[in-house]
Coordinates of C-alpha atoms and ligand atoms in Angstrom, one line a residue:
Chain A
X44 CA -53.9 73.1 -102.8
X45 CA -56.0 75.1 -100.4
X46 CA -54.0 77.0 -97.9
X47 CA -56.9 78.6 -96.0
X48 CA -60.4 77.3 -95.7
X49 CA -63.2 79.1 -94.0
X50 CA -66.2 76.7 -93.5
X51 CA -69.6 78.1 -92.7
X52 CA -68.2 80.8 -90.4
X53 CA -70.6 82.9 -88.3
X54 CA -70.2 85.8 -85.9
X55 CA -72.7 87.9 -84.1
X56 CA -72.1 91.2 -82.3
X57 CA -75.2 91.5 -80.2
X58 CA -78.0 91.4 -82.7
X59 CA -75.7 92.2 -85.6
X60 CA -74.8 89.2 -87.8
X61 CA -71.4 90.5 -88.9
X62 CA -70.2 87.2 -90.4
X63 CA -72.9 85.2 -92.1
X64 CA -72.2 81.6 -93.1
X65 CA -68.9 82.6 -94.9
X66 CA -67.2 79.9 -97.0
X67 CA -63.9 80.9 -98.5
X68 CA -61.1 78.9 -100.0
X69 CA -57.7 80.5 -100.5
X70 CA -55.3 78.6 -102.9
X71 CA -51.6 78.3 -102.1
X72 CA -49.7 81.1 -103.9
X73 CA -52.6 83.3 -105.0
X74 CA -53.2 87.0 -104.4
X75 CA -56.8 87.3 -103.3
X76 CA -58.6 90.6 -102.7
X77 CA -61.5 91.1 -100.4
X78 CA -63.7 94.0 -101.2
X79 CA -67.1 95.4 -100.1
X80 CA -68.7 98.5 -98.6
X81 CA -67.8 99.8 -95.2
X82 CA -69.2 97.7 -92.4
X83 CA -69.5 94.7 -94.7
X84 CA -67.5 92.7 -92.1
X85 CA -64.1 92.4 -93.8
X86 CA -62.0 93.4 -90.9
X87 CA -64.1 91.2 -88.6
X88 CA -63.3 88.3 -90.9
X89 CA -59.6 89.0 -90.5
X90 CA -60.0 89.0 -86.7
X91 CA -61.7 85.6 -86.9
X92 CA -58.9 84.2 -89.0
X93 CA -56.4 85.5 -86.6
X94 CA -58.2 84.3 -83.5
X95 CA -58.8 87.8 -82.0
X96 CA -62.5 86.9 -82.2
X97 CA -64.0 83.5 -81.7
X98 CA -66.6 82.5 -84.3
X99 CA -70.1 81.5 -83.0
X100 CA -69.9 78.5 -85.3
X101 CA -67.9 77.3 -88.2
X102 CA -64.3 76.1 -88.8
X103 CA -61.0 77.7 -89.9
X104 CA -58.4 75.4 -91.5
X105 CA -54.9 76.5 -92.3
X106 CA -52.5 74.3 -94.2
X107 CA -54.7 71.3 -93.6
X108 CA -55.0 71.9 -89.8
X109 CA -58.0 73.0 -87.9
X110 CA -56.9 76.2 -86.1
X111 CA -60.3 77.4 -84.9
X112 CA -59.4 76.8 -81.2
X113 CA -55.8 78.1 -81.4
X114 CA -54.6 81.3 -79.7
X115 CA -53.6 84.2 -81.9
X116 CA -49.8 83.8 -81.2
X117 CA -50.0 80.1 -82.1
X118 CA -51.7 80.9 -85.4
X119 CA -49.0 83.4 -86.2
X120 CA -46.3 80.7 -85.5
X121 CA -48.1 78.4 -87.9
X122 CA -47.4 80.9 -90.7
X123 CA -50.1 83.6 -90.6
X124 CA -49.2 87.3 -90.4
X125 CA -51.2 90.6 -90.6
X126 CA -51.0 94.3 -91.2
X127 CA -54.1 95.8 -89.5
X128 CA -56.3 98.5 -90.9
X129 CA -55.1 101.0 -88.3
X130 CA -51.3 100.8 -88.3
X131 CA -50.2 99.2 -85.1
X132 CA -46.4 99.9 -85.0
X133 CA -44.6 100.3 -81.7
X134 CA -44.9 104.1 -81.7
X135 CA -42.4 104.9 -78.9
X136 CA -39.6 102.7 -80.4
X137 CA -37.3 103.4 -83.3
X138 CA -38.1 102.0 -86.7
X139 CA -35.1 99.7 -86.5
X140 CA -36.2 98.3 -83.2
X141 CA -39.7 97.7 -84.5
X142 CA -38.2 95.5 -87.2
X143 CA -35.8 93.9 -84.7
X144 CA -38.7 92.8 -82.5
X145 CA -40.4 91.2 -85.5
X146 CA -37.2 89.4 -86.6
X147 CA -35.5 88.4 -83.4
X148 CA -37.3 85.1 -82.9
X149 CA -36.1 83.9 -86.3
X150 CA -32.6 85.4 -86.5
X151 CA -29.7 86.3 -84.2
X152 CA -26.5 88.3 -84.2
X153 CA -25.0 89.3 -87.5
X154 CA -27.8 87.7 -89.5
X155 CA -30.3 89.7 -87.6
X156 CA -28.5 93.0 -88.3
X157 CA -28.2 92.1 -92.0
X158 CA -31.8 91.2 -92.4
X159 CA -33.0 94.4 -90.7
X160 CA -30.8 96.4 -93.1
X161 CA -32.2 94.4 -96.0
X162 CA -35.8 95.0 -94.9
X163 CA -35.2 98.7 -94.3
X164 CA -33.9 99.0 -97.9
X165 CA -36.8 97.0 -99.2
X166 CA -39.3 99.2 -97.4
X167 CA -37.5 102.5 -98.4
X168 CA -37.1 103.3 -94.7
X169 CA -33.3 103.2 -94.4
X170 CA -33.0 106.9 -93.8
X171 CA -35.7 106.8 -91.1
X172 CA -34.3 103.8 -89.2
X173 CA -33.3 105.8 -86.1
X174 CA -36.5 107.8 -86.0
X175 CA -39.3 107.0 -83.5
X176 CA -41.9 105.1 -85.3
X177 CA -44.7 107.4 -84.0
X178 CA -43.1 110.3 -86.0
X179 CA -43.4 108.6 -89.4
X180 CA -45.9 109.7 -91.9
X181 CA -49.1 107.6 -92.2
X182 CA -47.8 105.9 -95.4
X183 CA -44.5 105.1 -93.8
X184 CA -46.2 103.6 -90.8
X185 CA -48.2 101.4 -93.2
X186 CA -45.0 100.2 -94.8
X187 CA -43.3 99.7 -91.5
X188 CA -46.1 97.5 -90.4
X189 CA -46.1 95.6 -93.7
X190 CA -42.4 95.1 -93.1
X191 CA -43.0 93.7 -89.6
X192 CA -45.7 91.4 -91.0
X193 CA -43.4 90.0 -93.8
X194 CA -40.4 89.8 -91.4
X195 CA -42.1 86.6 -90.0
X196 CA -41.8 85.0 -93.5
X197 CA -45.5 84.0 -93.3
X198 CA -47.1 81.5 -95.6
X199 CA -50.2 83.7 -95.7
X200 CA -50.1 87.5 -95.4
X201 CA -53.2 89.3 -94.5
X202 CA -53.3 93.0 -95.4
X203 CA -56.2 95.2 -94.2
X204 CA -56.4 98.3 -96.4
X205 CA -52.6 98.5 -97.0
X206 CA -52.8 101.6 -99.2
X207 CA -55.2 103.8 -97.1
X208 CA -53.9 107.3 -97.0
X209 CA -51.3 106.7 -99.7
X210 CA -50.8 108.8 -102.9
X211 CA -51.4 107.0 -106.2
X212 CA -47.7 106.6 -106.7
X213 CA -47.3 105.1 -103.2
X214 CA -50.2 102.8 -103.8
X215 CA -48.6 101.6 -107.0
X216 CA -45.3 100.9 -105.2
X217 CA -47.2 99.0 -102.5
X218 CA -48.8 96.9 -105.3
X219 CA -45.4 96.1 -106.7
X220 CA -44.2 95.2 -103.3
X221 CA -47.1 92.8 -102.9
X222 CA -46.4 91.2 -106.2
X223 CA -42.7 90.7 -105.4
X224 CA -43.6 89.0 -102.1
X225 CA -46.1 86.8 -104.0
X226 CA -43.4 85.9 -106.5
X227 CA -41.3 84.7 -103.5
X228 CA -44.1 82.3 -102.6
X229 CA -46.2 84.3 -100.2
X230 CA -50.0 83.8 -100.4
X231 CA -51.8 87.2 -99.9
X232 CA -55.3 88.1 -98.8
X233 CA -55.8 91.8 -99.0
X234 CA -58.8 94.0 -98.1
X235 CA -58.7 97.0 -100.4
X236 CA -61.0 99.8 -101.6
X237 CA -58.6 101.2 -104.2
X238 CA -59.7 99.5 -107.5
X239 CA -56.5 100.4 -109.3
X240 CA -54.6 98.4 -106.6
X241 CA -57.0 95.5 -106.8
X242 CA -56.6 95.4 -110.6
X243 CA -52.8 95.6 -110.2
X244 CA -52.4 92.7 -107.8
X245 CA -55.5 90.5 -107.6
X246 CA -55.9 87.1 -109.3
X247 CA -59.2 86.6 -107.6
X248 CA -61.7 88.9 -105.9
X249 CA -64.3 88.1 -103.3
X250 CA -67.1 90.7 -102.5
X251 CA -68.4 90.7 -99.0
X252 CA -71.8 92.4 -98.3
X253 CA -73.7 92.4 -95.0
X254 CA -71.4 89.7 -93.7
X255 CA -72.1 87.4 -96.6
X256 CA -70.0 86.3 -99.6
X257 CA -71.8 88.3 -102.3
X258 CA -69.8 87.5 -105.4
X259 CA -66.5 85.9 -106.4
X260 CA -64.4 85.9 -109.6
X261 CA -61.7 87.7 -111.6
X262 CA -61.5 91.4 -111.3
X263 CA -63.1 91.8 -114.8
X264 CA -66.0 89.6 -113.8
X265 CA -66.5 91.6 -110.6
X266 CA -66.3 95.0 -112.3
X267 CA -68.8 93.8 -114.9
X268 CA -71.3 92.5 -112.3
X269 CA -74.2 95.0 -112.0
X270 CA -75.3 93.7 -108.7
X271 CA -71.9 94.5 -107.2
X272 CA -72.0 98.1 -108.6
X273 CA -75.5 98.4 -107.1
X274 CA -74.4 97.6 -103.5
X275 CA -71.6 100.2 -103.8
X276 CA -74.1 102.7 -105.2
X277 CA -76.6 101.8 -102.6
X278 CA -74.1 102.7 -100.0
X279 CA -73.2 106.1 -101.4
X280 CA -76.9 106.9 -101.6
X281 CA -77.7 105.7 -98.1
Chain B
X255 CA -16.6 83.0 -73.0
X256 CA -18.6 84.3 -75.9
X257 CA -21.7 84.1 -73.7
X258 CA -20.1 86.6 -71.3
X259 CA -19.1 88.9 -74.1
X260 CA -22.6 89.0 -75.5
X261 CA -24.0 89.6 -72.1
X262 CA -21.6 92.5 -71.5
X263 CA -22.6 94.0 -74.9
X264 CA -26.2 94.1 -73.6
X265 CA -25.2 96.4 -70.8
X266 CA -25.9 99.1 -73.3
X267 CA -28.8 99.3 -75.7
X268 CA -31.9 101.1 -76.8
X269 CA -33.8 100.3 -73.6
X270 CA -31.3 102.0 -71.2
X271 CA -29.9 105.5 -71.0
X272 CA -26.1 105.8 -70.8
X273 CA -23.5 104.4 -73.2
X274 CA -19.9 104.7 -74.1
X275 CA -16.8 105.7 -72.1
X276 CA -18.3 108.8 -70.7
X277 CA -21.2 107.0 -69.0
X278 CA -19.2 104.1 -67.6
X279 CA -16.5 106.4 -66.3
X280 CA -19.2 108.3 -64.4
X281 CA -20.6 105.0 -63.2
X282 CA -17.2 104.0 -61.9
X283 CA -16.7 107.3 -60.3
X284 CA -20.1 107.2 -58.5
X285 CA -19.5 103.6 -57.5
X286 CA -16.0 104.5 -56.2
X287 CA -17.5 107.3 -54.2
X288 CA -20.1 104.9 -52.7
X289 CA -17.4 102.4 -51.8
X290 CA -15.2 105.1 -50.2
X291 CA -18.1 106.8 -48.4
X292 CA -18.2 104.8 -45.2
X293 CA -14.5 105.7 -44.6
X294 CA -15.5 109.4 -44.3
X295 CA -18.7 108.8 -42.2
X296 CA -19.9 107.2 -39.0
X297 CA -21.7 103.9 -38.6
X298 CA -25.0 105.5 -37.8
X299 CA -25.1 107.7 -40.9
X300 CA -23.9 104.8 -43.0
X301 CA -26.7 102.7 -41.5
X302 CA -29.3 105.3 -42.5
X303 CA -27.9 105.3 -46.1
X304 CA -28.5 101.5 -46.2
X305 CA -32.2 102.3 -45.5
X306 CA -32.3 104.4 -48.7
X307 CA -30.6 101.6 -50.7
X308 CA -33.1 99.1 -49.4
X309 CA -35.9 100.8 -51.2
X310 CA -34.2 101.0 -54.6
X311 CA -35.0 97.3 -55.3
X312 CA -38.8 97.8 -55.0
X313 CA -38.4 101.0 -57.1
X314 CA -36.6 99.0 -59.8
X315 CA -39.3 96.3 -59.7
X316 CA -41.9 99.0 -60.5
X317 CA -39.7 100.4 -63.2
X318 CA -39.6 96.9 -64.7
X319 CA -43.4 96.1 -64.5
X320 CA -44.8 99.6 -65.0
X321 CA -42.1 101.7 -66.8
X322 CA -41.0 99.0 -69.2
X323 CA -43.9 96.6 -69.1
X324 CA -46.7 99.2 -69.0
X325 CA -48.7 97.5 -66.2
X326 CA -49.3 99.6 -63.2
X327 CA -49.0 97.4 -60.1
X328 CA -49.8 98.3 -56.5
X329 CA -48.9 94.8 -55.5
X330 CA -45.2 95.5 -55.0
X331 CA -45.8 96.3 -51.3
X332 CA -47.6 93.0 -50.9
X333 CA -44.6 91.1 -52.2
X334 CA -42.4 93.3 -50.0
X335 CA -44.5 92.4 -46.9
X336 CA -44.7 88.7 -47.7
X337 CA -41.0 88.4 -48.0
X338 CA -40.4 90.5 -44.9
X339 CA -42.7 88.4 -42.8
X340 CA -41.4 85.3 -44.5
X341 CA -37.8 86.1 -43.4
X342 CA -39.0 86.8 -39.8
X343 CA -41.0 83.6 -39.6
X344 CA -38.2 81.4 -41.0
X345 CA -35.4 82.9 -38.9
X346 CA -37.4 83.1 -35.6
X347 CA -38.2 79.4 -36.1
X348 CA -35.0 78.0 -37.4
X349 CA -32.4 80.4 -36.0
X350 CA -29.6 82.1 -37.8
X351 CA -26.8 79.5 -37.5
X352 CA -24.8 77.9 -40.3
X353 CA -25.6 80.7 -42.7
X354 CA -29.3 80.0 -42.5
X355 CA -30.2 83.8 -42.7
X356 CA -29.1 83.7 -46.4
X357 CA -31.3 80.6 -47.0
X358 CA -34.1 82.5 -45.3
X359 CA -33.5 85.5 -47.5
X360 CA -33.8 83.3 -50.7
X361 CA -36.8 81.4 -49.4
X362 CA -38.6 84.6 -48.4
X363 CA -38.0 86.0 -51.9
X364 CA -39.2 82.7 -53.3
X365 CA -42.5 83.0 -51.3
X366 CA -43.1 86.4 -52.8
X367 CA -42.3 85.2 -56.3
X368 CA -44.6 82.1 -55.9
X369 CA -47.4 84.3 -54.7
X370 CA -46.9 86.6 -57.7
X371 CA -46.9 83.6 -60.0
X372 CA -50.3 82.5 -58.7
X373 CA -51.8 86.0 -58.7
X374 CA -50.2 86.9 -62.0
X375 CA -51.4 83.7 -63.6
X376 CA -55.0 84.5 -62.8
X377 CA -54.7 88.2 -63.8
X378 CA -52.8 87.8 -67.1
X379 CA -54.4 84.6 -68.2
X380 CA -57.7 86.0 -67.2
X381 CA -57.0 89.0 -69.4
X382 CA -57.1 91.5 -66.6
X383 CA -55.2 94.5 -67.8
X384 CA -54.8 98.2 -67.5
X385 CA -56.7 99.9 -64.7
X386 CA -58.1 96.6 -63.5
X387 CA -54.7 95.2 -62.9
X388 CA -54.1 98.3 -60.7
X389 CA -57.3 97.7 -58.8
X390 CA -56.8 94.0 -58.3
X391 CA -53.2 94.4 -57.1
X392 CA -54.2 97.2 -54.7
X393 CA -57.0 95.1 -53.3
X394 CA -54.6 92.3 -52.6
X395 CA -52.2 94.6 -50.9
X396 CA -54.8 96.2 -48.7
X397 CA -56.3 92.8 -47.9
X398 CA -53.0 91.5 -46.7
X399 CA -52.5 94.6 -44.6
X400 CA -55.9 94.1 -43.0
X401 CA -55.3 90.5 -42.4
X402 CA -51.9 91.0 -40.7
X403 CA -53.3 93.8 -38.6
X404 CA -55.8 91.6 -36.9
X405 CA -53.4 88.9 -35.9
X406 CA -52.7 90.3 -32.5
X407 CA -54.0 87.3 -30.5
X408 CA -51.7 84.6 -29.3
X409 CA -53.5 82.1 -31.6
X410 CA -51.9 83.8 -34.5
X411 CA -48.5 82.3 -34.8
X412 CA -46.5 80.2 -37.1
X413 CA -44.3 77.9 -35.1
X414 CA -42.5 80.1 -32.6
X415 CA -43.1 83.3 -34.6
X416 CA -46.0 85.4 -33.2
X417 CA -47.5 87.6 -35.9
X418 CA -48.4 90.3 -33.4
X419 CA -51.1 92.1 -35.4
X420 CA -50.7 95.8 -35.8
X421 CA -47.5 96.0 -33.8
X422 CA -45.8 93.7 -36.3
X423 CA -43.0 91.2 -35.8
X424 CA -39.7 92.0 -34.4
X425 CA -36.4 90.7 -33.0
X426 CA -35.6 88.5 -36.0
X427 CA -31.9 88.1 -36.5
X428 CA -29.9 90.2 -38.9
X429 CA -28.0 88.6 -41.8
X430 CA -24.9 86.7 -40.7
X431 CA -21.9 85.5 -42.7
X432 CA -20.6 82.3 -41.1
X433 CA -17.0 82.8 -40.1
X434 CA -14.4 80.6 -38.3
X435 CA -15.2 81.1 -34.6
X436 CA -18.0 83.6 -34.7
X437 CA -20.2 84.7 -37.5
X438 CA -20.0 88.2 -38.9
X439 CA -23.2 89.9 -38.0
X440 CA -24.5 92.5 -40.5
X441 CA -26.1 95.1 -38.3
X442 CA -27.4 98.2 -40.0
X443 CA -24.0 99.8 -40.4
X444 CA -20.9 99.4 -42.6
X445 CA -21.1 95.6 -43.1
X446 CA -24.7 95.7 -44.3
X447 CA -23.9 98.8 -46.4
X448 CA -21.4 96.9 -48.5
X449 CA -23.5 93.9 -48.9
X450 CA -26.5 95.9 -50.0
X451 CA -24.4 98.1 -52.3
X452 CA -23.1 95.0 -53.9
X453 CA -26.6 93.6 -54.5
X454 CA -27.6 97.0 -55.9
X455 CA -24.8 97.0 -58.5
X456 CA -25.5 93.4 -59.5
X457 CA -29.3 93.9 -59.8
X458 CA -28.9 97.2 -61.7
X459 CA -26.4 95.8 -64.2
X460 CA -28.4 92.5 -64.5
X461 CA -31.6 94.4 -65.3
X462 CA -29.7 96.5 -67.9
X463 CA -28.7 93.2 -69.6
X464 CA -32.2 91.8 -69.3
X465 CA -33.9 94.9 -70.7
X466 CA -31.5 95.1 -73.7
X467 CA -32.0 91.5 -74.5
X468 CA -34.6 90.1 -76.9
X469 CA -36.8 89.5 -73.7
X470 CA -36.6 93.2 -72.9
X471 CA -37.6 94.0 -76.5
X472 CA -40.7 92.0 -76.1
X473 CA -41.6 93.6 -72.8
X474 CA -41.5 97.1 -74.2
X475 CA -43.3 95.9 -77.3
X476 CA -46.1 94.7 -75.1
X477 CA -46.2 98.2 -73.4
X478 CA -46.3 99.9 -76.8
X479 CA -48.9 97.7 -78.4
X480 CA -49.9 94.3 -76.9
X481 CA -52.0 93.3 -79.9
X482 CA -49.1 93.9 -82.3
X483 CA -46.8 92.0 -80.1
X484 CA -49.1 89.0 -80.0
X485 CA -49.5 89.3 -83.8
X486 CA -45.7 88.8 -84.1
X487 CA -46.1 85.4 -82.5
X488 CA -45.3 86.3 -78.9
X489 CA -47.3 84.7 -76.1
X490 CA -47.6 88.0 -74.4
X491 CA -49.3 86.7 -71.2
X492 CA -46.3 84.5 -70.6
X493 CA -43.9 87.4 -70.9
X494 CA -46.1 89.6 -68.7
X495 CA -46.2 86.8 -66.0
X496 CA -42.4 86.4 -66.0
X497 CA -41.9 90.1 -65.7
X498 CA -44.4 90.2 -62.9
X499 CA -42.6 87.4 -61.0
X500 CA -39.2 89.0 -61.5
X501 CA -40.6 92.3 -60.2
X502 CA -42.1 90.5 -57.2
X503 CA -38.8 88.9 -56.4
X504 CA -37.1 92.3 -56.4
X505 CA -39.8 93.8 -54.2
X506 CA -39.3 90.8 -51.9
X507 CA -35.6 91.5 -51.8
X508 CA -36.5 95.0 -50.6
X509 CA -38.8 93.5 -48.0
X510 CA -36.2 91.2 -46.6
X511 CA -33.5 93.9 -46.5
X512 CA -35.9 96.2 -44.8
X513 CA -36.6 93.6 -42.2
X514 CA -33.0 92.8 -41.5
X515 CA -32.2 96.5 -41.4
X516 CA -34.5 97.4 -38.7
X517 CA -35.2 93.9 -37.3
X518 CA -38.9 94.5 -37.5
X519 CA -41.8 94.5 -40.0
X520 CA -45.3 95.8 -39.5
X521 CA -48.6 95.5 -41.5
X522 CA -48.4 99.2 -42.3
X523 CA -45.5 98.4 -44.6
X524 CA -48.2 96.9 -46.9
X525 CA -50.6 99.8 -46.4
X526 CA -51.9 102.5 -48.7
X527 CA -49.1 105.0 -48.0
X528 CA -46.5 102.3 -48.4
X529 CA -48.0 101.3 -51.7
X530 CA -48.2 104.9 -53.0
X531 CA -44.7 106.1 -52.1
X532 CA -42.6 103.9 -54.5
X533 CA -45.0 104.9 -57.3
X534 CA -44.1 108.5 -56.6
X535 CA -40.3 108.0 -56.5
X536 CA -40.4 106.0 -59.8
X537 CA -42.8 108.4 -61.5
X538 CA -40.7 111.4 -60.5
X539 CA -37.4 109.8 -61.5
X540 CA -38.6 108.4 -64.8
X541 CA -40.1 105.0 -64.7
X542 CA -39.1 103.9 -68.2
X543 CA -35.4 103.9 -67.4
X544 CA -33.5 102.0 -64.8
X545 CA -30.9 104.7 -64.1
X546 CA -33.4 107.6 -63.7
X547 CA -35.5 105.3 -61.4
X548 CA -32.4 104.8 -59.2
X549 CA -31.5 108.5 -59.1
X550 CA -35.1 109.6 -58.6
X551 CA -35.7 107.2 -55.8
X552 CA -32.5 108.2 -53.9
X553 CA -33.1 111.9 -54.4
X554 CA -36.8 111.9 -53.5
X555 CA -36.3 109.5 -50.6
X556 CA -33.6 111.6 -49.0
X557 CA -35.7 114.8 -49.6
X558 CA -38.6 113.1 -47.9
X559 CA -36.5 112.0 -45.0
X560 CA -35.2 115.6 -44.5
X561 CA -38.8 116.9 -44.6
X562 CA -40.1 114.3 -42.1
X563 CA -37.8 115.9 -39.5
X564 CA -40.1 119.0 -39.7
X565 CA -43.3 116.9 -39.6
X566 CA -44.4 113.8 -41.6
X567 CA -47.8 115.2 -42.5
X568 CA -46.2 117.9 -44.6
X569 CA -43.8 115.5 -46.1
X570 CA -46.6 113.4 -47.5
X571 CA -48.4 116.5 -48.8
X572 CA -45.2 117.5 -50.5
X573 CA -45.0 114.1 -52.1
X574 CA -48.4 114.5 -53.5
X575 CA -47.6 117.9 -54.9
X576 CA -44.4 116.6 -56.4
X577 CA -46.3 113.8 -58.1
X578 CA -48.9 116.2 -59.6
X579 CA -46.1 118.6 -60.7
X580 CA -44.3 115.7 -62.4
X581 CA -47.4 114.6 -64.2
X582 CA -48.0 118.2 -65.4
X583 CA -44.4 119.3 -66.2
X584 CA -42.6 116.1 -67.2
X585 CA -45.0 113.1 -67.4
X586 CA -42.1 110.8 -68.2
X587 CA -40.3 111.8 -65.1
X588 CA -38.3 114.8 -63.9
X589 CA -34.9 113.2 -63.9
X590 CA -35.5 111.7 -67.3
X591 CA -36.8 115.1 -68.5
X592 CA -33.7 116.9 -67.3
X593 CA -31.3 114.3 -68.8
X594 CA -33.1 114.5 -72.2
X595 CA -33.0 118.3 -72.1
X596 CA -29.2 118.3 -71.4
X597 CA -28.7 115.8 -74.2
X598 CA -30.6 117.9 -76.7
X599 CA -28.7 121.0 -75.6
X600 CA -25.4 119.3 -76.0
X601 CA -26.4 118.0 -79.4
X602 CA -27.4 121.5 -80.5
X603 CA -24.1 122.9 -79.3
X604 CA -22.3 120.3 -81.3
X605 CA -24.3 121.1 -84.4
X606 CA -23.6 124.8 -84.0
X607 CA -19.9 124.2 -83.5
X608 CA -19.8 122.0 -86.7
Ligands
ADP997 N1 -65.9 94.6 -81.6 C1 -67.0 94.9 -82.2 N2 -68.2 95.0 -81.4 C2 -69.3 95.3 -81.9 N3 -69.5 95.6 -83.3 C3 -68.5 95.5 -84.1 C4 -67.2 95.2 -83.6 N4 -66.3 95.2 -84.6 C5 -67.0 95.5 -85.7 N5 -68.3 95.7 -85.4 C6 -69.4 96.0 -86.3 O1 -69.4 95.0 -87.3 C7 -69.6 95.5 -88.6 C8 -68.5 95.1 -89.5 O2 -67.3 95.8 -89.1 P1 -66.0 95.6 -89.9 O3 -65.7 94.2 -89.9 O4 -65.0 96.5 -89.3 O5 -66.3 96.1 -91.4 P2 -65.4 96.5 -92.6 O6 -64.0 96.2 -92.3 O7 -65.9 95.6 -93.7 O8 -65.6 97.9 -92.8 C9 -69.8 97.0 -88.4 O9 -71.1 97.3 -88.3 C10 -69.1 97.3 -87.1 O10 -69.7 98.4 -86.5
MG998 MG1 -62.3 97.4 -92.0

């Protein structure tokens, strides 16, 4: 069953056609990776899905419902959740409080305390729980924001470059984390540059280029596609 | 029963300084001192002290909206004025009998809150934020001042209440508690002192509970990162609006108490200076905490009062210097800075001893 459907989505920034007739179907339960050169429009696509930008035309359906006109918070309440490219934790608050704010609309009292502790352990941030989130390392901030995103128990988790700034070991750990969440029933759409990570988690890959869906398939099909290699090469030469 | 227990637990939490036996003993000591104070003073001095207390509510409203919520509002003085004039208009028209002064107090606060609800709705749901929120609220405040200042003519009246333009409205009755034969009139001395002190304690403790609740969590989350807060499923505009309305009600309470204290209110209570001063008290104290806001307001206000004796021009210049110094030395507030410094020192002592 399709969980998310983007139908003929378009978005312009001035004269720039950032999202160009994008059609994308995300199946319930899959891990799907979105790749493409910088400026391809990946983050913009996320912001359209989340309602931070309104599309010029097209339709966004989530779990069978047209959510194109819904406000962001309402989409989140329908079961979407996101970790942004630039970590957006609550810098002045403690790590623990960050998670509490993410969890408090779902849980209360003792259950809330227990779930925060469980999540801290899952993220490997138990020792840092009293620290101010702004003092965490970049990788720890990424994990904290992932933690806040999954605290909502979303049906679809959107991850925008979750491993940016992480060491290869940390990247691998993040990949394992994503797979565990997926095994628990979470559908995942991840923007990622790290091909090792994509190989580790992705069941399907979509390549975005100049705002258009350029190619789609398994990771092996994508890696073997010479046209895909060319757009990445083109970018490094430009 | 369990509701009360869970409320009491929220008197302490991550959003408010002060916890444990030490803090609450000190709180009880200070409160005890404040209760005993009129016994060792005269009515006139006590009445002047009430004047300081009156301003704490508007300071707390700024702490709530600006310090906790992250939206700088110049509108508090507008709500102050609306409630102040509202009380005057109501009591001059309907008198003070049968405890009506208290109804007027509540209605006047409700006017201010309703006005904030309308204004806030257009601002927050129109996505006006940051500097623009400051500009819009300042414009509203100054517009109200201008408007009230030109109501000198006899045609400007609401019922029996003349608005009186620049000279303002006066001779409204003070608060009165209905009593058997004769009501107890709360003139600006000991009676009013205890009533306002009681309100101060209730509001301070109530705000502590509110800020340490899940509502308070969302408010500080919006200050830290509104986008993230929305992406956790919170309708942030609704939370901002509610905070704004609560803040307006508190500023309105200040306005009513100011009016009953001096039995007058003028348009200049909504002017530029009136709008700027509370910002200075709160910034100097430490806007992001209720306790440092209260301390900062009382300290700066009494210092200001002492200076005015030598000449109010200098007092205002001094306020400006104080604000600049705060921004440079302790941007989160001087009182808050000092408290944090002492806490760190004590912790280091403890570590060295261990
Ligand atoms: N809010 C915006 N206003 C104008 N242009 C934007 C905005 N956001 C992104 N862009 C432009 O749209 C293009 C795609 O950006 P983005 O979606 O962030 O790409 P990606 O995430 O694939 O690197 C870029 O050229 C970027 O400069
Ligand atoms: Mg991007």
